[in-house]
Each structure stands twice: as structure tokens, then as C-alpha cells.
């Protein structure tokens, strides 16, 4: 999702493929679809599109993903996305 970005090369997202069991939970919950399962392991498709919401980290059953939620100001990005999709202004109180 090239139009929904915060800052390039600053995301805290990390993936330990040795721990990954390839369940796909991370890919299923990622709002920007930056993760997918390839060869029975998760893969990061677009590191810079991570808004650090923490959904992948919270849903990984083996703790193969780490991320620091809030660093990328996920609520701001979500409000911008909702405004573009619905035309409604959303006040998140972020930043």
C-alpha cells in the first residue's frame, strides 16, 4: 500500500523465520498486507509499509514477530485511511 506510509526504514518490525511455523496468522491480520507465507514461512513483502499496529505480533502463536506498537503512529495512519475511504474525519488523538 504505497499511499499509506509513515516513514521509510524506521519500522521496528522483525521476523524470526527460525521460530516461524508458517501458520499465516500474521498475514491474515495485517491491515497493509505486508506479510505472506512463502515456502511454509512468513515473509515480509514491504517493510516500509508497516504501520506498527502490532496485530501480527499479537497473533503470532510462537512469538516469531516483534514490533513496537505506536512507534509508527498507527492510529494516525488508520484515520487517514478511513478519511480517504469514507470521507469522514476521524480524530484519533494521536501524536
CSV table of C-alpha atoms in Angstrom, one decimal:
chain,number,residue,atom,x,y,z
A,1,UNK,CA,0.0,0.0,0.0
A,2,UNK,CA,2.3,2.7,-1.3
A,3,UNK,CA,0.0,5.6,-0.5
A,4,UNK,CA,-0.3,4.7,3.3
A,5,UNK,CA,3.1,5.1,4.7
A,6,UNK,CA,4.7,6.8,7.7
A,7,UNK,CA,8.5,6.9,7.5
A,8,UNK,CA,10.7,4.7,5.4
A,9,UNK,CA,13.4,2.5,7.0
A,10,UNK,CA,12.3,3.1,10.6
A,11,UNK,CA,9.8,0.3,11.4
A,12,UNK,CA,10.6,-1.9,14.4
A,13,UNK,CA,9.1,-5.0,12.7
A,14,UNK,CA,11.3,-8.1,13.0
A,15,UNK,CA,10.6,-11.6,11.9
A,16,UNK,CA,12.5,-14.7,13.2
A,17,UNK,CA,12.0,-17.2,10.4
A,18,UNK,CA,13.6,-19.9,12.6
A,19,UNK,CA,10.7,-19.6,15.1
A,20,UNK,CA,8.0,-19.2,12.4
A,21,UNK,CA,5.7,-22.2,11.9
A,22,UNK,CA,4.0,-20.8,8.8
A,23,UNK,CA,0.5,-20.6,10.3
A,24,UNK,CA,-0.3,-17.4,8.4
A,25,UNK,CA,-1.9,-15.6,11.3
A,26,UNK,CA,0.3,-12.6,10.8
A,27,UNK,CA,-0.6,-12.3,7.1
A,28,UNK,CA,-4.3,-12.7,7.9
A,29,UNK,CA,-4.4,-9.8,10.4
A,30,UNK,CA,-2.0,-7.3,8.8
A,31,UNK,CA,-4.1,-4.3,7.6
A,32,UNK,CA,-1.5,-3.4,5.0
A,33,UNK,CA,-0.9,-6.9,3.8
A,34,UNK,CA,2.8,-6.7,4.1
A,35,UNK,CA,3.2,-10.3,5.2
A,36,UNK,CA,2.6,-13.5,3.4
A,37,UNK,CA,3.5,-17.2,3.8
A,38,UNK,CA,6.1,-18.5,1.3
A,39,UNK,CA,7.6,-21.9,1.5
A,40,UNK,CA,5.9,-22.6,4.8
A,41,UNK,CA,7.4,-19.5,6.5
A,42,UNK,CA,6.2,-15.9,6.9
A,43,UNK,CA,7.9,-13.3,4.7
A,44,UNK,CA,7.9,-9.5,4.9
A,45,UNK,CA,6.8,-8.1,1.5
A,46,UNK,CA,7.1,-4.4,2.1
A,47,UNK,CA,8.9,-3.5,5.4
A,48,UNK,CA,8.3,0.2,4.9
A,49,UNK,CA,4.5,-0.2,4.7
A,50,UNK,CA,4.4,-1.4,8.3
A,51,UNK,CA,2.4,1.0,10.5
A,52,UNK,CA,3.4,-0.9,13.6
A,53,UNK,CA,-0.1,-1.6,14.8
A,54,UNK,CA,1.1,-4.8,16.5
A,55,UNK,CA,-1.6,-7.1,15.0
A,56,UNK,CA,0.9,-9.6,13.6
A,57,UNK,CA,2.9,-9.6,16.8
A,58,UNK,CA,-0.2,-10.2,19.0
A,59,UNK,CA,-1.5,-13.0,16.8
A,60,UNK,CA,1.8,-14.9,16.3
A,61,UNK,CA,1.4,-18.1,18.4
A,62,UNK,CA,5.2,-18.7,18.6
A,63,UNK,CA,6.5,-15.2,19.1
A,64,UNK,CA,8.3,-15.1,15.8
A,65,UNK,CA,7.4,-11.5,15.2
A,66,UNK,CA,8.4,-8.5,17.2
A,67,UNK,CA,7.2,-4.9,16.7
A,68,UNK,CA,6.9,-1.9,19.0
A,69,UNK,CA,3.2,-0.7,18.5
A,70,UNK,CA,2.7,3.0,18.4
A,71,UNK,CA,6.1,4.0,17.0
A,72,UNK,CA,4.7,4.3,13.5
A,73,UNK,CA,1.6,6.2,14.8
A,74,UNK,CA,-0.8,3.5,13.6
A,75,UNK,CA,-3.9,5.4,14.7
A,76,UNK,CA,-2.9,8.4,12.6
A,77,UNK,CA,-2.5,6.2,9.5
A,78,UNK,CA,-5.8,4.4,10.2
A,79,UNK,CA,-7.6,7.8,10.5
A,80,UNK,CA,-6.1,9.0,7.2
A,81,UNK,CA,-7.1,5.7,5.5
A,82,UNK,CA,-10.7,5.9,6.9
A,83,UNK,CA,-10.9,9.5,5.7
A,84,UNK,CA,-9.8,8.6,2.2
A,85,UNK,CA,-12.2,5.6,2.1
A,86,UNK,CA,-15.3,7.2,3.8
A,87,UNK,CA,-14.8,11.0,3.5
A,88,UNK,CA,-15.3,11.2,7.3
A,89,UNK,CA,-12.8,13.0,9.5
A,90,UNK,CA,-11.7,10.7,12.3
A,91,UNK,CA,-10.0,12.2,15.4
A,92,UNK,CA,-7.7,9.7,16.9
A,93,UNK,CA,-5.9,12.0,19.4
A,94,UNK,CA,-2.7,10.6,18.1
A,95,UNK,CA,0.6,12.5,18.2
